[in-house]
PDB file of C-alpha atoms in Angstrom:
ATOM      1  CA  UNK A   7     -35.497 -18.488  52.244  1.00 37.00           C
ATOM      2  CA  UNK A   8     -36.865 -17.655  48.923  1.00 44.00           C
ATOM      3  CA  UNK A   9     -35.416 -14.392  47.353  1.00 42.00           C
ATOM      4  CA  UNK A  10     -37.297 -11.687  45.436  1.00 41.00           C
ATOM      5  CA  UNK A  11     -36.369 -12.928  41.822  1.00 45.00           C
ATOM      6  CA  UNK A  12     -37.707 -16.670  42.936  1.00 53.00           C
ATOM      7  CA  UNK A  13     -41.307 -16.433  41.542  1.00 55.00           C
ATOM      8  CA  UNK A  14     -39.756 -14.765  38.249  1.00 62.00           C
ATOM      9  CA  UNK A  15     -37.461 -17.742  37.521  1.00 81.00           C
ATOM     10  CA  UNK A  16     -40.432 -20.081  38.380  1.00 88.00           C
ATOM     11  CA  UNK A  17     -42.141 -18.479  35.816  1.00 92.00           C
ATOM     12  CA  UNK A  18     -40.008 -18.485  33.264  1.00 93.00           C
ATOM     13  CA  UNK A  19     -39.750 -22.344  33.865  1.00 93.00           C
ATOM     14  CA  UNK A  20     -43.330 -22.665  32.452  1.00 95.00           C
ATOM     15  CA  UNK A  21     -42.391 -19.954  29.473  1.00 95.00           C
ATOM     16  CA  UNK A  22     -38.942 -22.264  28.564  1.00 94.00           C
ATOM     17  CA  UNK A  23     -41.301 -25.261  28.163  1.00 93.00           C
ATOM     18  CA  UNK A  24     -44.036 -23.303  26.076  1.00 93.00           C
ATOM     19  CA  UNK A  25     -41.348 -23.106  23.669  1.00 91.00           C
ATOM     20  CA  UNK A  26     -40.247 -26.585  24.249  1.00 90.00           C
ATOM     21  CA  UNK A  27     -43.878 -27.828  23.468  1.00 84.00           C
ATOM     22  CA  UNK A  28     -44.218 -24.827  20.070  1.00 85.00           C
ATOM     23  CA  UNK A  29     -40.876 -26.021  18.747  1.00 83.00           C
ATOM     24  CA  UNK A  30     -42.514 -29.834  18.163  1.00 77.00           C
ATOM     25  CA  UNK A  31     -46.008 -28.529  17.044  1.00 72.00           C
ATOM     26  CA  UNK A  32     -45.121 -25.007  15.256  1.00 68.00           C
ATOM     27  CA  UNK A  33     -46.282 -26.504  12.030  1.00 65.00           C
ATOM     28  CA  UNK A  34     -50.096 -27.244  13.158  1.00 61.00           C
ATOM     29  CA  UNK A  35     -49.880 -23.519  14.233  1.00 65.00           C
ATOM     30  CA  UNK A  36     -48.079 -21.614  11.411  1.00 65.00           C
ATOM     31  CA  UNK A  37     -51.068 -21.734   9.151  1.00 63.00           C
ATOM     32  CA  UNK A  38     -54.034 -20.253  10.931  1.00 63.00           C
ATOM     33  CA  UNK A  39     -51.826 -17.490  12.883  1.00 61.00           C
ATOM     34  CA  UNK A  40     -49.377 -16.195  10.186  1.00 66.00           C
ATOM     35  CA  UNK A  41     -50.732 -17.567   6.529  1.00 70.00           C
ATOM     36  CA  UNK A  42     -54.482 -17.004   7.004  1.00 70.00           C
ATOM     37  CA  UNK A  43     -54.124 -13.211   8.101  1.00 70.00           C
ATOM     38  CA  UNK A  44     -52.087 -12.784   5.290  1.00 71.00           C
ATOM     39  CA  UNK A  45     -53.275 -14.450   2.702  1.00 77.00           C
ATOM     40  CA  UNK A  46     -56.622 -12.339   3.579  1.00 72.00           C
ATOM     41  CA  UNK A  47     -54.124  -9.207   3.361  1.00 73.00           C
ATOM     42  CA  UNK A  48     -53.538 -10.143  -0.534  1.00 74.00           C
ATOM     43  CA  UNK A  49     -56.824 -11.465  -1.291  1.00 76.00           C
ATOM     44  CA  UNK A  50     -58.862  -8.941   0.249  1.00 74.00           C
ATOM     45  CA  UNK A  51     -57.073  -5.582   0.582  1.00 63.00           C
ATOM     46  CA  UNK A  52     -54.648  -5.768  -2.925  1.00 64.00           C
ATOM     47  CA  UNK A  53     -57.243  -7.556  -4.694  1.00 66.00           C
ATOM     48  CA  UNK A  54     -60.677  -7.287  -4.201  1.00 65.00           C
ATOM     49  CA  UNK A  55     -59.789  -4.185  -2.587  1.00 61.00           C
ATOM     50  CA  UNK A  56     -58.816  -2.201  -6.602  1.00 63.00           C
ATOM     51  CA  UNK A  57     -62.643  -2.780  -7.702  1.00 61.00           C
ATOM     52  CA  UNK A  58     -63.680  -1.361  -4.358  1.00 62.00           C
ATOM     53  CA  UNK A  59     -61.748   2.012  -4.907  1.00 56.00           C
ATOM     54  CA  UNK A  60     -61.345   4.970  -2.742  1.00 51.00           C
ATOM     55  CA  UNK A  61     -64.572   6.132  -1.400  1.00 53.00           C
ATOM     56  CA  UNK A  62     -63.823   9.889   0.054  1.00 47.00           C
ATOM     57  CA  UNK A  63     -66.637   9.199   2.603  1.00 52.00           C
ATOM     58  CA  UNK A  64     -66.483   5.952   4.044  1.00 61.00           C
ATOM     59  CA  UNK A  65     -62.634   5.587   3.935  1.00 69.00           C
ATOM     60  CA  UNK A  66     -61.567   8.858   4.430  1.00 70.00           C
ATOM     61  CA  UNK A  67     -59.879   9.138   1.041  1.00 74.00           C
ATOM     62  CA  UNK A  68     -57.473   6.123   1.447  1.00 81.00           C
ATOM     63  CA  UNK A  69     -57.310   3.208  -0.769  1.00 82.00           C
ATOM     64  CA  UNK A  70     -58.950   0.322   0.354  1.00 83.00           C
ATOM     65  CA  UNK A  71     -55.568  -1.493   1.362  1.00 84.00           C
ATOM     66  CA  UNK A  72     -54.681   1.385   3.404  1.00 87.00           C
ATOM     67  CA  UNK A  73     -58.207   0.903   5.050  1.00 89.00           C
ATOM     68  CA  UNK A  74     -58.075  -2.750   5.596  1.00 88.00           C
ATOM     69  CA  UNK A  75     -54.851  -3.835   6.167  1.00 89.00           C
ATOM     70  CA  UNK A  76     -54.445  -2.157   9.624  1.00 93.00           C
ATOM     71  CA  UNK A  77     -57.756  -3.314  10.713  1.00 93.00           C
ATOM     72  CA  UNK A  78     -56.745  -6.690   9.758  1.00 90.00           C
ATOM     73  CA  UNK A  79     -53.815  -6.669  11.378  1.00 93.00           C
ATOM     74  CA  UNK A  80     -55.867  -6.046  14.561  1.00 96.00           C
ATOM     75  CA  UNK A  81     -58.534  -8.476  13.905  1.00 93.00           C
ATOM     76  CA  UNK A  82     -55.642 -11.095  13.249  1.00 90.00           C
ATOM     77  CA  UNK A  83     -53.898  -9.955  16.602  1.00 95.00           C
ATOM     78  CA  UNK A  84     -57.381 -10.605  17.958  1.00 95.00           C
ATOM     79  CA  UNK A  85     -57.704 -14.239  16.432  1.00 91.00           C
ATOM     80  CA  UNK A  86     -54.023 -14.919  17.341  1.00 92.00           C
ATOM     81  CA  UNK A  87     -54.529 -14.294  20.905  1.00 95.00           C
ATOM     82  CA  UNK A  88     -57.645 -16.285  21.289  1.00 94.00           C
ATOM     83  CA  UNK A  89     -55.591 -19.236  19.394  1.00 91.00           C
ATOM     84  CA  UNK A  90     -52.646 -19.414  22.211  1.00 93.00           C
ATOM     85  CA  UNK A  91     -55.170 -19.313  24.865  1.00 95.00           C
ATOM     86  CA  UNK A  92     -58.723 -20.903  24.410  1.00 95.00           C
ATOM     87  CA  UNK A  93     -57.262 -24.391  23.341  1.00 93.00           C
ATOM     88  CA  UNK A  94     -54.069 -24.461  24.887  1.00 93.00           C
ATOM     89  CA  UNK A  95     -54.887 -23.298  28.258  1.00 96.00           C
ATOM     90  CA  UNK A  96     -57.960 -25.696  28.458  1.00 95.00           C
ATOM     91  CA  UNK A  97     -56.356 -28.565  27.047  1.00 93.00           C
ATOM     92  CA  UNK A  98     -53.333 -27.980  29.392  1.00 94.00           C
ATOM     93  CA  UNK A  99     -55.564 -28.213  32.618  1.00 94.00           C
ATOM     94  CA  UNK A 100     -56.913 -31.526  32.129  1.00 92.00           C
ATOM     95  CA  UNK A 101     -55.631 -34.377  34.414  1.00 90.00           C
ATOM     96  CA  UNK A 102     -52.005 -35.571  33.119  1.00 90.00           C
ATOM     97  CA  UNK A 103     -51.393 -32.712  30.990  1.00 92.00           C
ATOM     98  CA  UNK A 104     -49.446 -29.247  31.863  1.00 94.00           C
ATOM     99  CA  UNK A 105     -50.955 -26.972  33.960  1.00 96.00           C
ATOM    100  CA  UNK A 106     -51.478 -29.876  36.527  1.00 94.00           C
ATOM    101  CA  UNK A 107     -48.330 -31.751  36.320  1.00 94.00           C
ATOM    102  CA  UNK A 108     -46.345 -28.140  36.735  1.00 95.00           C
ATOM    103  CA  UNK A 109     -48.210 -27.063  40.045  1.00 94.00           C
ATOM    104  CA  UNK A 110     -47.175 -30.760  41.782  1.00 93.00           C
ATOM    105  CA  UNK A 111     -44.179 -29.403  41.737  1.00 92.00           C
ATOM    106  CA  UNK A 112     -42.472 -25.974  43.462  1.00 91.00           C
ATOM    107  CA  UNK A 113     -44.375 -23.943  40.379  1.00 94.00           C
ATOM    108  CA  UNK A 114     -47.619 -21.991  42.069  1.00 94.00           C
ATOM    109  CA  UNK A 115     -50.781 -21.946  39.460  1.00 96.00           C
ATOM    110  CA  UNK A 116     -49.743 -18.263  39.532  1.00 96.00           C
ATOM    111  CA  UNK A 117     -46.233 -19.040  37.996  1.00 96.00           C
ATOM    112  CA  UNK A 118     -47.612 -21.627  35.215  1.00 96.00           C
ATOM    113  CA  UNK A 119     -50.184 -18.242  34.327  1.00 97.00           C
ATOM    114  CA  UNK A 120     -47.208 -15.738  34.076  1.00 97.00           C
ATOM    115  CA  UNK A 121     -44.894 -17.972  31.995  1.00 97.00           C
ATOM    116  CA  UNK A 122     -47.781 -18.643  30.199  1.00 97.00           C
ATOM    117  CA  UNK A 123     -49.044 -15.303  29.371  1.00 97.00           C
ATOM    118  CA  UNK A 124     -45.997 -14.599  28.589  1.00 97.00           C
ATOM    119  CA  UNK A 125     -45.553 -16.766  26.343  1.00 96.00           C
ATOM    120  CA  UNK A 126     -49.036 -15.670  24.499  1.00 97.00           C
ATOM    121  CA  UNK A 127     -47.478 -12.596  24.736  1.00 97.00           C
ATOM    122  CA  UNK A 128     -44.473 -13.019  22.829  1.00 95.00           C
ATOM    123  CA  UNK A 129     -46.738 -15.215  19.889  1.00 93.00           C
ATOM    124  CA  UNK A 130     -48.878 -12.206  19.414  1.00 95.00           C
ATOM    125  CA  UNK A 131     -46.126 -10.115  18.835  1.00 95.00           C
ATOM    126  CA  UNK A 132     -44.687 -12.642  16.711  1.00 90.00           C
ATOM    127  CA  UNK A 133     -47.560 -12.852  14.126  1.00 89.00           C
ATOM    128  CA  UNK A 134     -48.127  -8.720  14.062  1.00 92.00           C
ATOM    129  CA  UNK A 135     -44.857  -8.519  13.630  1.00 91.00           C
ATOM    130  CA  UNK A 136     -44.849 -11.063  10.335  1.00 86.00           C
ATOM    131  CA  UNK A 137     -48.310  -9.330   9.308  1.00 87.00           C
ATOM    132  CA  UNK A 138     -46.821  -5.892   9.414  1.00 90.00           C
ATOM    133  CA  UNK A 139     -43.686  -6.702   7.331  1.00 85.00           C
ATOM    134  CA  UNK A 140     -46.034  -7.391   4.786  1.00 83.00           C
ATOM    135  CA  UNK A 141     -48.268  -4.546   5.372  1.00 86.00           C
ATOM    136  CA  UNK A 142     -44.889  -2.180   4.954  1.00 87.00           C
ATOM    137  CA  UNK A 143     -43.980  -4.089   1.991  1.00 82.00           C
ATOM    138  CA  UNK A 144     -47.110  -3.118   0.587  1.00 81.00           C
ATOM    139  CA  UNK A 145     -46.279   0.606   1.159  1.00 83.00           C
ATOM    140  CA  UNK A 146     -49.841   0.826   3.275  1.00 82.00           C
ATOM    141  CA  UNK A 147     -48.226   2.708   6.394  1.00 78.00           C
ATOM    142  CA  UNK A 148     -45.914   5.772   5.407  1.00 76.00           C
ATOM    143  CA  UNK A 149     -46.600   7.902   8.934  1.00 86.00           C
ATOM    144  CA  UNK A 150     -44.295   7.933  11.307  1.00 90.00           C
ATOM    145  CA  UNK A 151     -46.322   6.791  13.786  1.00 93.00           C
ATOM    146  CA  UNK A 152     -46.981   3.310  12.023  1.00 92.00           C
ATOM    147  CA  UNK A 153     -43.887   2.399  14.238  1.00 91.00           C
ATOM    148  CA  UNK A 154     -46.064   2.114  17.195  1.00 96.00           C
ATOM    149  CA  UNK A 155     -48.987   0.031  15.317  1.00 96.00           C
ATOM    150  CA  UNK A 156     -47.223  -3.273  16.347  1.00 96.00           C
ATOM    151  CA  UNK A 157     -47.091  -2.788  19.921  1.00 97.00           C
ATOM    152  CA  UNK A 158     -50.781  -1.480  19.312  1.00 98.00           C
ATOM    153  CA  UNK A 159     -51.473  -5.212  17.629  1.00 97.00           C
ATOM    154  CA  UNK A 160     -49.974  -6.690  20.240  1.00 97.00           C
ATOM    155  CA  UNK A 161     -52.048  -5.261  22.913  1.00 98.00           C
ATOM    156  CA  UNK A 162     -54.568  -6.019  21.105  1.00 98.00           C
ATOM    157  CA  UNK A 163     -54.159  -9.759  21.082  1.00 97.00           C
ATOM    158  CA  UNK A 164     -53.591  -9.969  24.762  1.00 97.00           C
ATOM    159  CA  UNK A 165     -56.013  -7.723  25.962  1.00 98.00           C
ATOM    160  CA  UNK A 166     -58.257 -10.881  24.419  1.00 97.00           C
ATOM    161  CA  UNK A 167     -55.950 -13.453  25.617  1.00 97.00           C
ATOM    162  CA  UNK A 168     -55.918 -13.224  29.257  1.00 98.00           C
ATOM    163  CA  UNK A 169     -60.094 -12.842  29.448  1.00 97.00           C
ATOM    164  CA  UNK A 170     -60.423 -15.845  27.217  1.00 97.00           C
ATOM    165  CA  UNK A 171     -57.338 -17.631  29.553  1.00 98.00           C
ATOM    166  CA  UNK A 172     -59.487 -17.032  32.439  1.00 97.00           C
ATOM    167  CA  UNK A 173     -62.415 -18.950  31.071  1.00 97.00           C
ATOM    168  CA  UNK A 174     -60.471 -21.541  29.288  1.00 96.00           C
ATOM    169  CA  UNK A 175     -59.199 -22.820  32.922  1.00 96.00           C
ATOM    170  CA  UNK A 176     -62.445 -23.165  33.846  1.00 95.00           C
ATOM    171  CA  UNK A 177     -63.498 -25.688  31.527  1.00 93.00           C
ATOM    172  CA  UNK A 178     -63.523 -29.320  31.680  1.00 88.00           C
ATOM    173  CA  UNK A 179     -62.825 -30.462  28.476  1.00 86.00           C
ATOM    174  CA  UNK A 180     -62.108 -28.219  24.827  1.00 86.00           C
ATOM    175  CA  UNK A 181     -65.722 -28.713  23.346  1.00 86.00           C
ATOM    176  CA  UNK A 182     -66.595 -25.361  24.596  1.00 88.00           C
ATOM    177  CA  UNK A 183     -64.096 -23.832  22.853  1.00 90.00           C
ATOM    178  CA  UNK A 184     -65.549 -24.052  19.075  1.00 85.00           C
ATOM    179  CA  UNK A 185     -68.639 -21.893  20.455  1.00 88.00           C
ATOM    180  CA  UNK A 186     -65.685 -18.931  21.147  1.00 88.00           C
ATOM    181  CA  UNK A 187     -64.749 -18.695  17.632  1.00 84.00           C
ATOM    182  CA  UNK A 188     -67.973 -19.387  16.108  1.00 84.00           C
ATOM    183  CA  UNK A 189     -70.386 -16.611  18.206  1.00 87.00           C
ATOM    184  CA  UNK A 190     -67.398 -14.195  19.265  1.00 89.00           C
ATOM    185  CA  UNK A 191     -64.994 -13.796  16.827  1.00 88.00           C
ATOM    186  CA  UNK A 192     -66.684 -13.925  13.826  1.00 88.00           C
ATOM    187  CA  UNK A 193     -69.405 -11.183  15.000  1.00 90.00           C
ATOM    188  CA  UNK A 194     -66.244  -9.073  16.033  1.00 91.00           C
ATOM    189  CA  UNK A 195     -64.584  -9.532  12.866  1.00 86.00           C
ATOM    190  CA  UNK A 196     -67.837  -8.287  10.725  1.00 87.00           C
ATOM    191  CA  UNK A 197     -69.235  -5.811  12.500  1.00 89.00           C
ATOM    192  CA  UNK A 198     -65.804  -4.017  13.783  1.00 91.00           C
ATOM    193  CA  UNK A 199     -64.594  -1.454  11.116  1.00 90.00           C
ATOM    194  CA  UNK A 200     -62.463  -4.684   9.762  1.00 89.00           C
ATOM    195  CA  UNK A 201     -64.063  -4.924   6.608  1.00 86.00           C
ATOM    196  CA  UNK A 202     -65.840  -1.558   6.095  1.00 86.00           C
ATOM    197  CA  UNK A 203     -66.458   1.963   8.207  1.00 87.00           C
ATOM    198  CA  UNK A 204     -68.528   1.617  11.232  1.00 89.00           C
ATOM    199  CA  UNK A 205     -70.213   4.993  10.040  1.00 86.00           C
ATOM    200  CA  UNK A 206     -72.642   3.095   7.477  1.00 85.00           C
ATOM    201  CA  UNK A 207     -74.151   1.346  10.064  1.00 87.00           C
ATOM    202  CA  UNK A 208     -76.996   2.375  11.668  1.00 90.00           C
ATOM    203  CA  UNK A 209     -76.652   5.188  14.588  1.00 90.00           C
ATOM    204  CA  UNK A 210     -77.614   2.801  17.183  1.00 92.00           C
ATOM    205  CA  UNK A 211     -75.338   0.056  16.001  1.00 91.00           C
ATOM    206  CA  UNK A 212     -72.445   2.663  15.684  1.00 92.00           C
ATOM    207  CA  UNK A 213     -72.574   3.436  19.221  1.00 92.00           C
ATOM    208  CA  UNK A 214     -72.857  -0.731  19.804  1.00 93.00           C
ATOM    209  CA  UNK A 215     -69.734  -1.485  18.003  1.00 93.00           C
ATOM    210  CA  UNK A 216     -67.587   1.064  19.840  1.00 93.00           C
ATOM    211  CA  UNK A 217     -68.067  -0.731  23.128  1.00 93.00           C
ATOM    212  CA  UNK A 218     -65.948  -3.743  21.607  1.00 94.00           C
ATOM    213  CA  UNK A 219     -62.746  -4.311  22.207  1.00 95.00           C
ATOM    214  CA  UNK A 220     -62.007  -5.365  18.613  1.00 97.00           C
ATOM    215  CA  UNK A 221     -63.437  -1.943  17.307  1.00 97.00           C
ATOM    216  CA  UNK A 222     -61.070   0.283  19.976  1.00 97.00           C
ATOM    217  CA  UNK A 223     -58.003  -2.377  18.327  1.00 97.00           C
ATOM    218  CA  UNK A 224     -59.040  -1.643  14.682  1.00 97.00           C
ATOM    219  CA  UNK A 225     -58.981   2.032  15.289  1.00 96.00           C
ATOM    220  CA  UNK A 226     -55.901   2.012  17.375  1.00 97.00           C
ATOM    221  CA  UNK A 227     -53.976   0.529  14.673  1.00 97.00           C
ATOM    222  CA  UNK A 228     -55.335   2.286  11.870  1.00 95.00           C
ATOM    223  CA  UNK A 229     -55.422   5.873  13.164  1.00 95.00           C
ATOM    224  CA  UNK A 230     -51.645   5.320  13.879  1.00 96.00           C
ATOM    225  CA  UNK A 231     -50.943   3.587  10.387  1.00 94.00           C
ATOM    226  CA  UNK A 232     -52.759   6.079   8.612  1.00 92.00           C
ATOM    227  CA  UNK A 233     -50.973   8.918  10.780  1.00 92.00           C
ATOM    228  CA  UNK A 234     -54.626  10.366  11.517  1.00 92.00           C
ATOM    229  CA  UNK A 235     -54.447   9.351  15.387  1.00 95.00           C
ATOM    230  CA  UNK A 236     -54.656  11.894  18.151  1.00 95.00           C
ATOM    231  CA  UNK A 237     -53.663  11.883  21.639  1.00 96.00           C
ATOM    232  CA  UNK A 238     -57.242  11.728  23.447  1.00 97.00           C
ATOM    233  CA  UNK A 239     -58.378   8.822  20.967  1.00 96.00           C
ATOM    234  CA  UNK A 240     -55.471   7.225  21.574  1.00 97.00           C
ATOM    235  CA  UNK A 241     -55.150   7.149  25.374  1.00 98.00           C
ATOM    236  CA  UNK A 242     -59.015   5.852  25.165  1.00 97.00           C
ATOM    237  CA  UNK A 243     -58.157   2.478  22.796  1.00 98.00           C
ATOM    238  CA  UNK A 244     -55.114   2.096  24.829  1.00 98.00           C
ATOM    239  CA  UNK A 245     -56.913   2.354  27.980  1.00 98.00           C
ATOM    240  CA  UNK A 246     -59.939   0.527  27.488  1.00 98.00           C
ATOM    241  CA  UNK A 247     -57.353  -2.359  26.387  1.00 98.00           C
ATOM    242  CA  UNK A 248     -55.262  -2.224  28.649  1.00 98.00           C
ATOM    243  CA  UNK A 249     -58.199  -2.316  31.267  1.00 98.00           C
ATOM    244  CA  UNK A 250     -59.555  -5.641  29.347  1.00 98.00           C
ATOM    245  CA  UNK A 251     -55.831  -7.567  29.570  1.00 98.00           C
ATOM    246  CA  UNK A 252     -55.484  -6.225  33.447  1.00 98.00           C
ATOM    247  CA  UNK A 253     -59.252  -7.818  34.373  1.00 98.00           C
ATOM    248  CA  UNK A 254     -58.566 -10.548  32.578  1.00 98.00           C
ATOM    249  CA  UNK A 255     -55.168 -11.386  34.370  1.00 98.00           C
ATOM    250  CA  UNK A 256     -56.527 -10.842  37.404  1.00 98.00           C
ATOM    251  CA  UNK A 257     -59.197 -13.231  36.758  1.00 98.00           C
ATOM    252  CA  UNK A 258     -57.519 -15.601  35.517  1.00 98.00           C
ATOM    253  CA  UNK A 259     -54.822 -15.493  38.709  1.00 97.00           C
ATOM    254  CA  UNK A 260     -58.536 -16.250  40.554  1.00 97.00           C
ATOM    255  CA  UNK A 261     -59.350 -18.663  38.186  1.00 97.00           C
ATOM    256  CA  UNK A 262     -55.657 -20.645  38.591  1.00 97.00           C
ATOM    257  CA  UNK A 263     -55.592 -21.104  41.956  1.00 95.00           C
ATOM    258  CA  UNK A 264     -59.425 -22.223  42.113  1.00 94.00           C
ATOM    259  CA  UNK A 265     -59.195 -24.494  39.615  1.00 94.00           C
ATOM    260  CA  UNK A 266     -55.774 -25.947  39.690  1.00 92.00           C
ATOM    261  CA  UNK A 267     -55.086 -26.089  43.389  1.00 78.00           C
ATOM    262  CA  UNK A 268     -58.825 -27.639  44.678  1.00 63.00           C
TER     263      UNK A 268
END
């Protein structure tokens, strides 16, 4: 008789060998999920960002580091959490590999997507984590609430992950996974507060860009790095994520058992 904790331990089967399988490829990983985020950070924000200035209107009387670096940190989160799941998942669905080889054995396809997730979970958190140690080191976030911008990051990154797992399982090879990261993330990244405030865009496009998920991330962290957040605003980001990751997981529990038990 199976006990309680029994799909638990199956799922942390499938997290122990997500870490077996990072430990022998971290170094194909480490660039695009840590170095690029950061090296934008010190480029962008402490560079280019000291001819850009403070503009009283547009950034609210911050410097421009204090402006970007906390949306960055959420666009990264974003990026991060579409890298551990739009390539991995579909790669590890196709015949031999993971996903298939783990559900021939007592591991349901809903066990392989909880170790999994958490897994993407944990990598998220991982690379917000490294991106705000920098961010602090840069002396960006002095409110106390910038303690709760990495769990914000993090939420971030998974509210994308679990949508994009739920396609990725779907697929029958990784070709259609370029097309993600060329029509969806860049457009997210540029027109998302990242780079500059959504308020000199057009009054139409305003209202546009707050129906993205990146935009509710970008002001989620930066309201609570810049210590300007409020409780209704918030709730909203947190909700509307946390509403994206849920439909997504449940979709992709759909998607699981569709796909890998036929």
């Amino acid at each position: 008789m199976p006990t309680a904790t029994a799909p638990r331990g199956m799922a942390l089967r499938f997290y122990r060998y997500c870490w077996l399988h990072y430990r022998r490829n971290w170094k194909g990983t480490i660039v695009i999920s840590v170095a690029n985020p950061l090296l934008f950070l010190i480029a962008i924000g402490a560079g280019l960002g000291t001819l850009v200035g403070s503009d009283v209107a547009a950034l609210g009387g911050v410097s421009y580091l204090a402006f970007f670096a906390p949306g960055m940190l959420a666009a990264a989160s974003m990026q991060n959490g579409m890298i551990e799941s739009a390539f991995p998942v579909s790669y590890h669905r196709m015949p031999g590999r993971a996903y298939p080889v783990a559900v021939a054995t007592p591991l349901e396809p809903v066990d392989v997507l909880n170790g999994h997730a958490l897994f993407m979970a944990v990598k998220v958190a991982i690379g917000a984590a490294a991106f705000c140690a920098v961010m602090f080191a840069f002396g960006v976030a002095t409110s106390p609430l910038a303690a709760l911008v990495l769990p914000a990051a993090a939420l971030t990154g998974f509210a994308f992950a679990m949508p994009v797992t739920a396609w990725a399982v779907t697929l029958p090879d990784v070709r259609p996974v370029q097309t993600l990261f060329k029509w969806v993330v860049m457009p997210l990244y540029l027109f998302s507060g990242t780079f500059f405030a959504t308020t000199q865009l057009p009054e139409a496009a305003q209202h546009l860009v707050a129906l993205t998920p990146l935009w509710h991330g970008v002001e989620l962290c930066r309201t609570l790095t810049l210590g300007t957040a409020t409780w209704a605003g918030s709730l909203t980001h947190t909700a509307y994520l946390s509403a994206m990751a849920l439909a997504g997981y449940l979709l992709a529990r759909r998607n699981f058992r569709r796909h890998l038990h036929p």
